[in-house]
Amino acid sequence: MRVTRIPALTAAVLALVLLAGCRTDGLGGAHGRSSKGTSKGTSRGSSKGMSKGSSRTGPSAGPGKTRTARPTATPSTRRVVDAATAGGLARVTGPDAPGDTVIDPGEMRGGMRLVVNGYARSGAGSGDAVLVVAVDNVPEETTGRREHLWRGMLDHIRWDDDQGRPEARPVDDPGALGGSVECMLASLAEDGDVICGWADAGTAGVAHFPGSTPAEAGKLFVAMRADLEK
């Protein structure tokens, strides 16, 4: 029987090859399992962590709740004042003085001022007093607020709406304060109850003149306004 002998060097090389092949397979499997496990763990951890983190930051990143506060009026450069005299007439005091609720002044916001006064000549009775209602820092169009005050004044003198609405006409001279100044005759006669009103950039006011004419009342109203608006 012939036996083929393998040289010692060749045998050594072959053994190394076989050993390397075994280690490669083992390392490959371990590497594959480690990579798979790491990928799975990383994927789970990362995905879970980011999802949880997003849910925490979501509400804080979104808009918060807002609380609606009652609006305040924008300050204007002119104010109505509680003048002691207006147009040469003295302010009525004591029990004959009008109350703040004599007519509805409309919506009053923070920063607005309401003046309600009666003015009369010395020695005149309370029935002859000129009733004045004025507001400043009006947030809406001041002609609209004047219209509201006009309606209140017409109700105050018990004007009958069945007689129609009195027509307001501009006065000849609105005075140094400018704006819109108009008067209406709330009477079927040529004289009687006259209601005048002004409206400018931030204020509005009306006044009732008993037993007067539009021309007389308009002139006195302009003079009174110069003392009532500053």
Coordinates of N, CA and C in Angstrom, one line a residue:
M1 N 0.9 -1.2 0.0 CA 0.0 0.0 0.0 C 0.9 1.2 0.0
R2 N 0.6 2.1 -0.9 CA 1.4 3.2 -1.1 C 0.8 4.4 -0.3
V3 N 1.6 5.0 0.5 CA 1.1 6.1 1.3 C 1.8 7.3 0.9
T4 N 1.0 8.3 0.6 CA 1.6 9.6 0.1 C 1.8 10.5 1.3
R5 N 3.0 10.8 1.6 CA 3.3 11.7 2.7 C 3.2 13.2 2.3
I6 N 2.6 13.9 3.2 CA 2.5 15.3 2.9 C 3.6 16.0 3.6
P7 N 4.3 16.8 3.0 CA 5.5 17.5 3.6 C 5.0 18.3 4.8
A8 N 5.8 18.4 5.7 CA 5.5 19.2 7.0 C 5.1 20.6 6.7
L9 N 5.7 21.3 5.8 CA 5.4 22.7 5.5 C 4.0 22.8 4.9
T10 N 3.7 21.8 4.0 CA 2.4 21.9 3.3 C 1.3 21.6 4.3
A11 N 1.6 20.7 5.2 CA 0.6 20.4 6.3 C 0.3 21.6 7.2
A12 N 1.3 22.3 7.5 CA 1.2 23.4 8.3 C 0.3 24.5 7.7
V13 N 0.6 24.7 6.4 CA -0.2 25.7 5.6 C -1.6 25.3 5.6
L14 N -1.9 24.1 5.3 CA -3.2 23.6 5.2 C -4.0 23.7 6.5
A15 N -3.3 23.5 7.6 CA -3.9 23.6 8.9 C -4.3 25.1 9.2
L16 N -3.4 26.0 8.8 CA -3.7 27.4 9.0 C -4.9 27.8 8.2
V17 N -5.0 27.3 7.0 CA -6.1 27.7 6.1 C -7.4 27.2 6.7
L18 N -7.4 25.9 7.2 CA -8.6 25.3 7.8 C -9.0 26.1 9.0
L19 N -8.0 26.5 9.8 CA -8.3 27.2 11.1 C -8.9 28.6 10.8
A20 N -8.3 29.2 9.8 CA -8.8 30.6 9.4 C -10.2 30.5 8.9
G21 N -10.5 29.5 8.2 CA -11.9 29.3 7.6 C -12.9 29.2 8.8
C22 N -12.6 28.4 9.8 CA -13.5 28.2 10.9 C -13.7 29.5 11.7
R23 N -12.6 30.3 11.9 CA -12.7 31.5 12.6 C -13.5 32.6 11.8
T24 N -13.3 32.6 10.5 CA -14.1 33.5 9.7 C -15.6 33.3 9.8
D25 N -16.0 32.0 9.8 CA -17.4 31.6 9.9 C -17.9 32.0 11.2
G26 N -17.2 31.8 12.3 CA -17.6 32.1 13.6 C -17.7 33.6 13.8
L27 N -16.7 34.3 13.4 CA -16.7 35.8 13.6 C -17.9 36.4 12.7
G28 N -18.0 35.8 11.6 CA -19.1 36.3 10.7 C -20.5 36.2 11.4
G29 N -20.7 35.0 12.0 CA -22.0 34.8 12.6 C -22.2 35.7 13.8
A30 N -21.1 35.8 14.6 CA -21.2 36.7 15.7 C -21.4 38.1 15.3
H31 N -20.7 38.5 14.3 CA -20.8 39.9 13.8 C -22.3 40.2 13.3
G32 N -22.8 39.2 12.6 CA -24.1 39.3 12.0 C -25.1 39.4 13.1
R33 N -25.0 38.6 14.2 CA -26.0 38.6 15.3 C -25.8 39.9 16.0
S34 N -24.6 40.4 16.3 CA -24.4 41.6 17.0 C -24.9 42.8 16.2
S35 N -24.7 42.8 14.9 CA -25.2 43.9 14.1 C -26.7 44.0 14.1
K36 N -27.3 42.7 14.0 CA -28.7 42.7 14.0 C -29.3 43.1 15.3
G37 N -28.7 42.7 16.4 CA -29.2 43.1 17.7 C -29.0 44.5 17.9
T38 N -27.9 45.1 17.5 CA -27.6 46.5 17.7 C -28.6 47.4 16.9
S39 N -28.8 46.9 15.7 CA -29.7 47.7 14.8 C -31.1 47.6 15.4
K40 N -31.5 46.4 15.9 CA -32.9 46.3 16.4 C -33.0 47.2 17.6
G41 N -32.0 47.1 18.5 CA -32.1 47.9 19.8 C -32.0 49.3 19.5
T42 N -31.1 49.7 18.6 CA -31.0 51.2 18.3 C -32.3 51.7 17.7
S43 N -32.9 50.9 16.8 CA -34.1 51.3 16.1 C -35.2 51.4 17.1
R44 N -35.4 50.5 18.0 CA -36.4 50.5 19.0 C -36.2 51.7 20.0
G45 N -35.0 51.8 20.5 CA -34.6 52.9 21.4 C -34.8 54.2 20.8
S46 N -34.3 54.4 19.6 CA -34.3 55.7 19.0 C -35.7 56.1 18.6
S47 N -36.5 55.1 18.1 CA -37.8 55.4 17.7 C -38.7 55.7 18.9
K48 N -38.5 54.9 19.9 CA -39.3 55.1 21.1 C -39.0 56.5 21.8
G49 N -37.7 56.7 21.8 CA -37.2 57.9 22.5 C -37.7 59.2 21.8
M50 N -37.6 59.2 20.4 CA -38.0 60.4 19.7 C -39.5 60.6 19.7
S51 N -40.2 59.5 19.7 CA -41.7 59.6 19.7 C -42.1 60.2 21.1
K52 N -41.5 59.7 22.1 CA -41.8 60.2 23.4 C -41.4 61.6 23.6
G53 N -40.2 62.0 23.1 CA -39.8 63.4 23.2 C -40.7 64.3 22.4
S54 N -41.1 63.9 21.2 CA -42.0 64.8 20.4 C -43.3 65.1 21.1
S55 N -43.8 64.1 21.8 CA -45.1 64.3 22.5 C -45.0 65.3 23.6
R56 N -43.8 65.4 24.2 CA -43.6 66.3 25.3 C -43.4 67.8 24.7
T57 N -42.7 67.9 23.6 CA -42.5 69.2 23.1 C -43.6 69.7 22.2
G58 N -44.5 68.8 21.8 CA -45.6 69.3 20.9 C -46.5 70.3 21.6
P59 N -47.0 70.0 22.7 CA -47.9 71.0 23.4 C -47.2 72.3 23.7
S60 N -46.0 72.2 24.1 CA -45.3 73.4 24.5 C -44.9 74.2 23.3
A61 N -44.7 73.6 22.1 CA -44.4 74.3 20.9 C -45.6 74.9 20.3
G62 N -46.8 74.4 20.6 CA -48.0 74.9 20.0 C -48.4 76.2 20.7
P63 N -49.5 76.9 20.2 CA -49.9 78.1 20.8 C -50.6 77.9 22.1
G64 N -50.3 78.7 23.1 CA -50.9 78.6 24.4 C -52.3 79.2 24.4
K65 N -53.0 79.1 25.6 CA -54.3 79.7 25.7 C -54.2 81.2 25.9
T66 N -55.1 81.9 25.3 CA -55.1 83.4 25.5 C -56.3 83.8 26.3
R67 N -56.2 84.8 27.0 CA -57.3 85.4 27.8 C -57.7 86.7 27.2
T68 N -59.0 86.8 26.9 CA -59.5 88.0 26.2 C -59.8 89.0 27.3
A69 N -59.2 90.1 27.3 CA -59.4 91.2 28.3 C -60.4 92.2 27.7
R70 N -61.0 92.9 28.5 CA -61.9 94.0 28.0 C -61.1 95.1 27.4
P71 N -61.4 95.5 26.2 CA -60.6 96.5 25.5 C -60.7 97.8 26.2
T72 N -59.6 98.6 26.1 CA -59.6 99.9 26.6 C -59.6 100.9 25.5
A73 N -60.1 102.1 25.7 CA -60.1 103.1 24.7 C -58.7 103.6 24.5
T74 N -58.4 104.0 23.2 CA -57.2 104.6 22.9 C -57.2 106.1 23.3
P75 N -56.2 106.5 24.1 CA -56.2 107.9 24.6 C -56.2 108.9 23.4
S76 N -57.0 109.9 23.5 CA -57.0 111.0 22.5 C -56.3 112.2 23.1
T77 N -56.0 113.2 22.3 CA -55.4 114.4 22.7 C -56.3 115.3 23.5
R78 N -57.6 115.2 23.2 CA -58.6 116.1 23.9 C -59.4 115.3 24.9
R79 N -59.7 116.0 26.0 CA -60.5 115.4 27.0 C -61.7 116.4 27.3
V80 N -62.8 115.8 27.8 CA -63.9 116.6 28.3 C -63.7 116.8 29.8
V81 N -64.1 118.0 30.3 CA -63.8 118.4 31.7 C -65.0 118.8 32.4
D82 N -65.0 118.6 33.7 CA -66.1 119.0 34.6 C -66.0 120.5 34.9
A83 N -66.3 121.3 33.9 CA -66.1 122.8 34.1 C -67.0 123.4 35.0
A84 N -66.6 124.3 35.8 CA -67.4 125.1 36.8 C -68.3 126.0 36.0
T85 N -67.9 126.6 34.9 CA -68.7 127.4 34.1 C -68.5 127.0 32.6
A86 N -69.5 127.3 31.8 CA -69.4 126.9 30.4 C -70.2 127.9 29.6
G87 N -69.5 128.7 28.7 CA -70.2 129.7 27.9 C -70.8 130.8 28.7
G88 N -70.3 131.1 29.9 CA -70.8 132.1 30.8 C -71.9 131.6 31.7
L89 N -72.3 130.3 31.6 CA -73.3 129.7 32.5 C -72.6 128.9 33.6
A90 N -73.2 129.0 34.8 CA -72.7 128.3 36.0 C -73.2 126.9 36.1
R91 N -72.3 126.0 36.6 CA -72.8 124.6 36.7 C -73.8 124.5 37.9
V92 N -74.8 123.7 37.6 CA -75.9 123.5 38.6 C -75.4 122.5 39.6
T93 N -75.5 122.8 40.9 CA -75.0 121.9 42.0 C -76.2 121.7 42.9
G94 N -76.0 120.8 43.9 CA -77.0 120.5 44.9 C -78.0 119.5 44.3
P95 N -79.2 119.6 44.9 CA -80.3 118.6 44.5 C -80.8 118.8 43.1
D96 N -80.6 120.0 42.5 CA -81.0 120.2 41.1 C -80.0 119.7 40.1
A97 N -78.9 119.3 40.5 CA -77.9 118.8 39.5 C -78.3 117.4 38.9
P98 N -78.1 117.3 37.6 CA -78.6 116.0 37.0 C -77.7 114.8 37.4
G99 N -78.3 113.7 37.4 CA -77.6 112.5 37.7 C -76.8 111.9 36.5
D100 N -75.9 110.9 36.7 CA -75.1 110.4 35.6 C -76.0 109.5 34.7
T101 N -77.1 109.1 35.2 CA -78.0 108.2 34.4 C -79.1 108.9 33.7
V102 N -79.0 110.2 33.6 CA -80.1 111.0 33.0 C -80.4 110.5 31.5
I103 N -79.3 110.1 30.8 CA -79.5 109.5 29.5 C -78.4 108.4 29.4
D104 N -78.6 107.5 28.5 CA -77.6 106.4 28.3 C -76.4 107.0 27.4
P105 N -75.2 107.0 27.9 CA -74.1 107.6 27.2 C -73.5 106.6 26.2
G106 N -74.0 105.4 26.2 CA -73.4 104.3 25.3 C -72.3 103.6 26.1
E107 N -71.6 102.7 25.4 CA -70.6 101.9 26.0 C -69.4 102.7 26.6
M108 N -69.1 102.5 27.8 CA -68.0 103.2 28.5 C -66.9 102.2 28.8
R109 N -65.7 102.4 28.1 CA -64.6 101.5 28.3 C -63.6 102.2 29.3
G110 N -62.6 101.4 29.7 CA -61.5 101.9 30.5 C -60.8 103.1 29.8
G111 N -60.6 104.2 30.6 CA -59.9 105.3 30.0 C -60.9 106.4 29.5
M112 N -62.2 106.1 29.4 CA -63.1 107.1 28.9 C -63.6 107.9 30.1
R113 N -64.0 109.2 29.8 CA -64.6 110.0 30.8 C -65.9 110.5 30.4
L114 N -66.9 110.5 31.3 CA -68.2 111.0 31.1 C -68.5 112.2 31.9
V115 N -69.0 113.2 31.3 CA -69.4 114.5 32.0 C -70.9 114.7 31.8
V116 N -71.6 114.8 32.9 CA -73.0 115.1 32.8 C -73.3 116.3 33.8
N117 N -73.7 117.4 33.2 CA -73.9 118.6 34.0 C -75.0 119.4 33.5
G118 N -75.6 120.2 34.4 CA -76.6 121.2 34.0 C -75.9 122.6 34.2
Y119 N -76.2 123.5 33.2 CA -75.6 124.9 33.3 C -76.7 125.9 33.1
A120 N -76.7 126.9 34.0 CA -77.8 127.9 33.9 C -77.2 129.3 34.3
R121 N -77.9 130.3 33.9 CA -77.6 131.6 34.3 C -78.0 131.9 35.7
S122 N -77.3 132.8 36.3 CA -77.5 133.0 37.8 C -79.0 133.4 38.0
G123 N -79.6 132.8 38.9 CA -81.0 133.1 39.2 C -82.0 132.3 38.4
A124 N -81.6 131.6 37.4 CA -82.5 130.9 36.6 C -83.0 129.6 37.3
G125 N -84.2 129.1 37.0 CA -84.7 127.9 37.6 C -84.1 126.7 36.9
S126 N -84.2 125.6 37.6 CA -83.6 124.3 37.1 C -84.2 123.9 35.8
G127 N -85.5 124.3 35.5 CA -86.1 124.0 34.2 C -85.5 124.7 33.1
D128 N -84.8 125.7 33.3 CA -84.1 126.5 32.2 C -82.7 126.1 32.0
A129 N -82.2 125.2 32.8 CA -80.8 124.8 32.7 C -80.5 124.0 31.4
V130 N -79.3 124.2 30.9 CA -78.8 123.5 29.7 C -78.2 122.2 30.2
L131 N -78.8 121.1 29.8 CA -78.2 119.8 30.1 C -77.1 119.4 29.1
V132 N -76.0 119.0 29.6 CA -74.8 118.6 28.8 C -74.4 117.2 29.1
V133 N -74.2 116.4 28.1 CA -73.6 115.1 28.2 C -72.5 114.9 27.2
A134 N -71.3 114.6 27.7 CA -70.1 114.5 26.8 C -69.2 113.4 27.2
V135 N -68.6 112.8 26.3 CA -67.6 111.7 26.5 C -66.4 111.9 25.7
D136 N -65.3 111.3 26.2 CA -64.0 111.4 25.4 C -63.4 110.0 25.2
N137 N -62.3 109.9 24.5 CA -61.7 108.7 24.1 C -62.7 107.7 23.5
V138 N -63.6 108.2 22.7 CA -64.6 107.3 22.0 C -63.9 106.4 21.1
P139 N -64.2 105.0 21.3 CA -63.4 104.0 20.5 C -64.0 103.9 19.0
E140 N -65.3 104.2 18.8 CA -65.9 104.1 17.5 C -65.9 105.4 16.8
E141 N -66.6 105.5 15.7 CA -66.8 106.8 15.0 C -67.5 107.7 15.9
T142 N -67.0 108.9 16.1 CA -67.6 109.8 17.1 C -69.0 110.3 16.6
T143 N -69.2 110.4 15.3 CA -70.5 110.8 14.8 C -71.6 109.8 15.2
G144 N -71.2 108.5 15.2 CA -72.1 107.5 15.7 C -72.4 107.6 17.1
R145 N -71.4 107.9 18.0 CA -71.7 108.2 19.4 C -72.6 109.4 19.6
R146 N -72.3 110.4 18.8 CA -73.2 111.6 18.9 C -74.7 111.2 18.6
E147 N -74.8 110.4 17.5 CA -76.2 110.0 17.2 C -76.8 109.3 18.3
H148 N -76.1 108.4 19.0 CA -76.6 107.7 20.2 C -77.0 108.7 21.3
L149 N -76.2 109.7 21.5 CA -76.5 110.7 22.5 C -77.7 111.5 22.1
W150 N -77.8 111.8 20.9 CA -79.0 112.5 20.4 C -80.3 111.8 20.7
R151 N -80.3 110.5 20.4 CA -81.5 109.7 20.6 C -81.8 109.7 22.1
G152 N -80.8 109.6 22.9 CA -81.0 109.6 24.4 C -81.6 110.9 24.8
M153 N -81.1 112.0 24.2 CA -81.6 113.3 24.6 C -83.1 113.5 24.2
L154 N -83.4 113.0 23.0 CA -84.8 113.1 22.5 C -85.7 112.3 23.4
D155 N -85.3 111.1 23.9 CA -86.1 110.4 24.8 C -86.2 111.1 26.1
H156 N -85.2 111.8 26.5 CA -85.2 112.6 27.8 C -86.2 113.7 27.8
I157 N -86.4 114.4 26.7 CA -87.4 115.4 26.6 C -88.7 114.9 26.1
R158 N -88.8 113.6 26.0 CA -90.1 112.9 25.6 C -90.6 113.3 24.3
W159 N -89.7 113.3 23.3 CA -90.1 113.7 21.9 C -90.9 112.5 21.4
D160 N -92.0 112.9 20.7 CA -92.9 111.9 20.1 C -92.4 111.5 18.7
D161 N -92.0 110.2 18.6 CA -91.4 109.8 17.3 C -92.5 109.8 16.2
D162 N -93.7 109.8 16.5 CA -94.8 109.9 15.5 C -94.7 111.2 14.8
Q163 N -94.1 112.2 15.4 CA -93.9 113.5 14.7 C -92.8 113.6 13.7
G164 N -92.0 112.5 13.6 CA -90.9 112.4 12.8 C -89.6 112.8 13.5
R165 N -88.5 112.5 12.8 CA -87.2 112.8 13.5 C -86.8 114.2 13.1
P166 N -86.4 115.0 14.1 CA -86.0 116.4 13.8 C -84.7 116.3 13.0
E167 N -84.5 117.3 12.1 CA -83.4 117.3 11.2 C -82.3 118.2 11.8
A168 N -81.1 117.6 11.9 CA -79.9 118.3 12.4 C -79.2 119.1 11.3
R169 N -78.9 120.3 11.6 CA -78.2 121.1 10.6 C -76.9 121.7 11.1
P170 N -75.9 121.8 10.3 CA -74.6 122.3 10.8 C -74.7 123.8 11.2
V171 N -74.0 124.2 12.2 CA -74.0 125.6 12.7 C -73.1 126.4 11.7
D172 N -73.3 127.7 11.7 CA -72.5 128.5 10.8 C -71.0 128.4 11.1
D173 N -70.6 128.5 12.4 CA -69.2 128.5 12.8 C -69.0 127.5 14.0
P174 N -68.3 126.4 13.7 CA -68.1 125.4 14.7 C -67.1 125.8 15.8
G175 N -66.4 126.9 15.6 CA -65.5 127.4 16.6 C -64.1 126.9 16.4
A176 N -63.2 127.2 17.3 CA -61.8 126.9 17.1 C -61.5 125.4 17.2
L177 N -62.4 124.7 17.9 CA -62.1 123.2 18.1 C -62.5 122.4 16.8
G178 N -63.2 123.1 16.0 CA -63.6 122.4 14.7 C -64.5 121.2 14.8
G179 N -64.3 120.2 14.0 CA -65.1 119.0 14.0 C -66.5 119.3 13.4
S180 N -67.4 118.5 13.7 CA -68.8 118.6 13.3 C -69.7 119.1 14.4
V181 N -70.4 120.2 14.2 CA -71.3 120.8 15.2 C -72.6 121.0 14.5
E182 N -73.7 120.4 15.0 CA -75.0 120.5 14.4 C -76.0 120.7 15.5
C183 N -77.1 121.3 15.1 CA -78.3 121.5 16.0 C -79.6 121.1 15.3
M184 N -80.5 120.7 16.2 CA -81.9 120.3 15.6 C -82.9 120.9 16.5
L185 N -84.0 121.3 15.9 CA -85.2 121.9 16.6 C -86.2 120.8 16.8
A186 N -86.3 120.4 18.1 CA -87.3 119.4 18.5 C -88.6 120.0 18.9
S187 N -89.2 120.7 18.0 CA -90.4 121.4 18.3 C -91.1 121.7 17.0
L188 N -92.4 121.7 17.1 CA -93.2 122.0 15.9 C -93.3 123.5 15.6
A189 N -92.9 124.3 16.6 CA -92.9 125.8 16.5 C -91.5 126.3 16.0
E190 N -91.4 127.6 15.8 CA -90.1 128.1 15.4 C -89.1 128.1 16.5
D191 N -89.5 128.0 17.7 CA -88.6 127.9 18.9 C -89.1 126.9 19.8
G192 N -88.3 126.5 20.8 CA -88.7 125.5 21.7 C -87.5 124.7 22.1
D193 N -87.6 123.4 22.2 CA -86.4 122.5 22.6 C -85.5 122.4 21.4
V194 N -84.2 122.7 21.7 CA -83.2 122.6 20.7 C -82.1 121.7 21.2
I195 N -81.6 120.7 20.4 CA -80.6 119.8 20.8 C -79.4 120.0 19.9
C196 N -78.2 120.3 20.4 CA -77.0 120.5 19.6 C -76.0 119.4 20.0
G197 N -75.1 119.1 19.1 CA -74.1 118.1 19.4 C -72.9 118.3 18.6
W198 N -71.7 117.9 19.2 CA -70.4 118.0 18.4 C -69.8 116.6 18.3
A199 N -68.9 116.5 17.4 CA -68.2 115.2 17.2 C -66.9 115.6 16.5
D200 N -65.7 115.1 17.1 CA -64.4 115.4 16.5 C -63.6 114.1 16.6
A201 N -62.3 114.3 16.6 CA -61.4 113.1 16.5 C -61.6 112.1 17.6
G202 N -61.9 112.5 18.8 CA -62.0 111.6 19.9 C -63.1 111.8 20.9
T203 N -63.9 112.9 20.8 CA -64.9 113.3 21.7 C -66.2 113.5 21.0
A204 N -67.3 113.4 21.8 CA -68.6 113.7 21.3 C -69.4 114.3 22.5
G205 N -70.3 115.2 22.2 CA -71.1 115.8 23.3 C -72.4 116.3 22.7
V206 N -73.5 116.4 23.6 CA -74.7 116.9 23.2 C -75.2 117.8 24.3
A207 N -76.1 118.7 24.0 CA -76.7 119.6 25.0 C -78.2 119.9 24.6
H208 N -79.0 120.1 25.6 CA -80.4 120.4 25.4 C -80.6 121.8 25.8
F209 N -81.2 122.7 24.9 CA -81.4 124.1 25.2 C -83.0 124.3 25.2
P210 N -83.6 124.4 26.4 CA -85.0 124.6 26.4 C -85.4 126.1 26.0
G211 N -86.5 126.2 25.3 CA -87.0 127.6 24.9 C -86.0 128.4 24.1
S212 N -85.4 127.8 23.1 CA -84.4 128.5 22.3 C -84.7 128.3 20.8
T213 N -83.8 128.8 20.0 CA -83.9 128.6 18.5 C -82.5 128.0 18.1
P214 N -82.5 127.3 16.9 CA -81.3 126.7 16.5 C -80.1 127.7 16.4
A215 N -80.4 128.9 15.9 CA -79.3 129.9 15.8 C -78.8 130.3 17.1
E216 N -79.6 130.6 18.1 CA -79.2 131.0 19.4 C -78.5 129.9 20.1
A217 N -79.1 128.7 20.1 CA -78.5 127.6 20.8 C -77.2 127.2 20.2
G218 N -77.1 127.3 18.9 CA -75.8 126.9 18.2 C -74.7 127.8 18.6
K219 N -74.9 129.1 18.7 CA -73.9 130.0 19.1 C -73.5 129.8 20.6
L220 N -74.4 129.6 21.5 CA -74.1 129.3 22.9 C -73.4 128.0 23.0
F221 N -73.8 127.0 22.3 CA -73.2 125.7 22.4 C -71.8 125.7 22.0
V222 N -71.4 126.4 21.0 CA -70.0 126.5 20.6 C -69.2 127.2 21.7
A223 N -69.7 128.2 22.3 CA -69.0 128.9 23.4 C -68.9 127.9 24.6
M224 N -69.9 127.1 24.9 CA -69.8 126.2 26.0 C -68.8 125.1 25.7
R225 N -68.8 124.6 24.5 CA -67.9 123.6 24.2 C -66.4 124.0 24.4
A226 N -66.1 125.2 24.2 CA -64.7 125.7 24.4 C -64.3 125.6 25.8
D227 N -65.3 125.5 26.8 CA -64.9 125.3 28.2 C -65.0 123.9 28.6
L228 N -65.8 123.1 27.8 CA -66.0 121.7 28.2 C -65.0 120.7 27.6
E229 N -64.3 121.1 26.5 CA -63.3 120.2 25.9 C -62.0 120.9 25.9
K230 N -61.0 120.2 26.4 CA -59.6 120.8 26.4 C -58.6 119.8 25.8

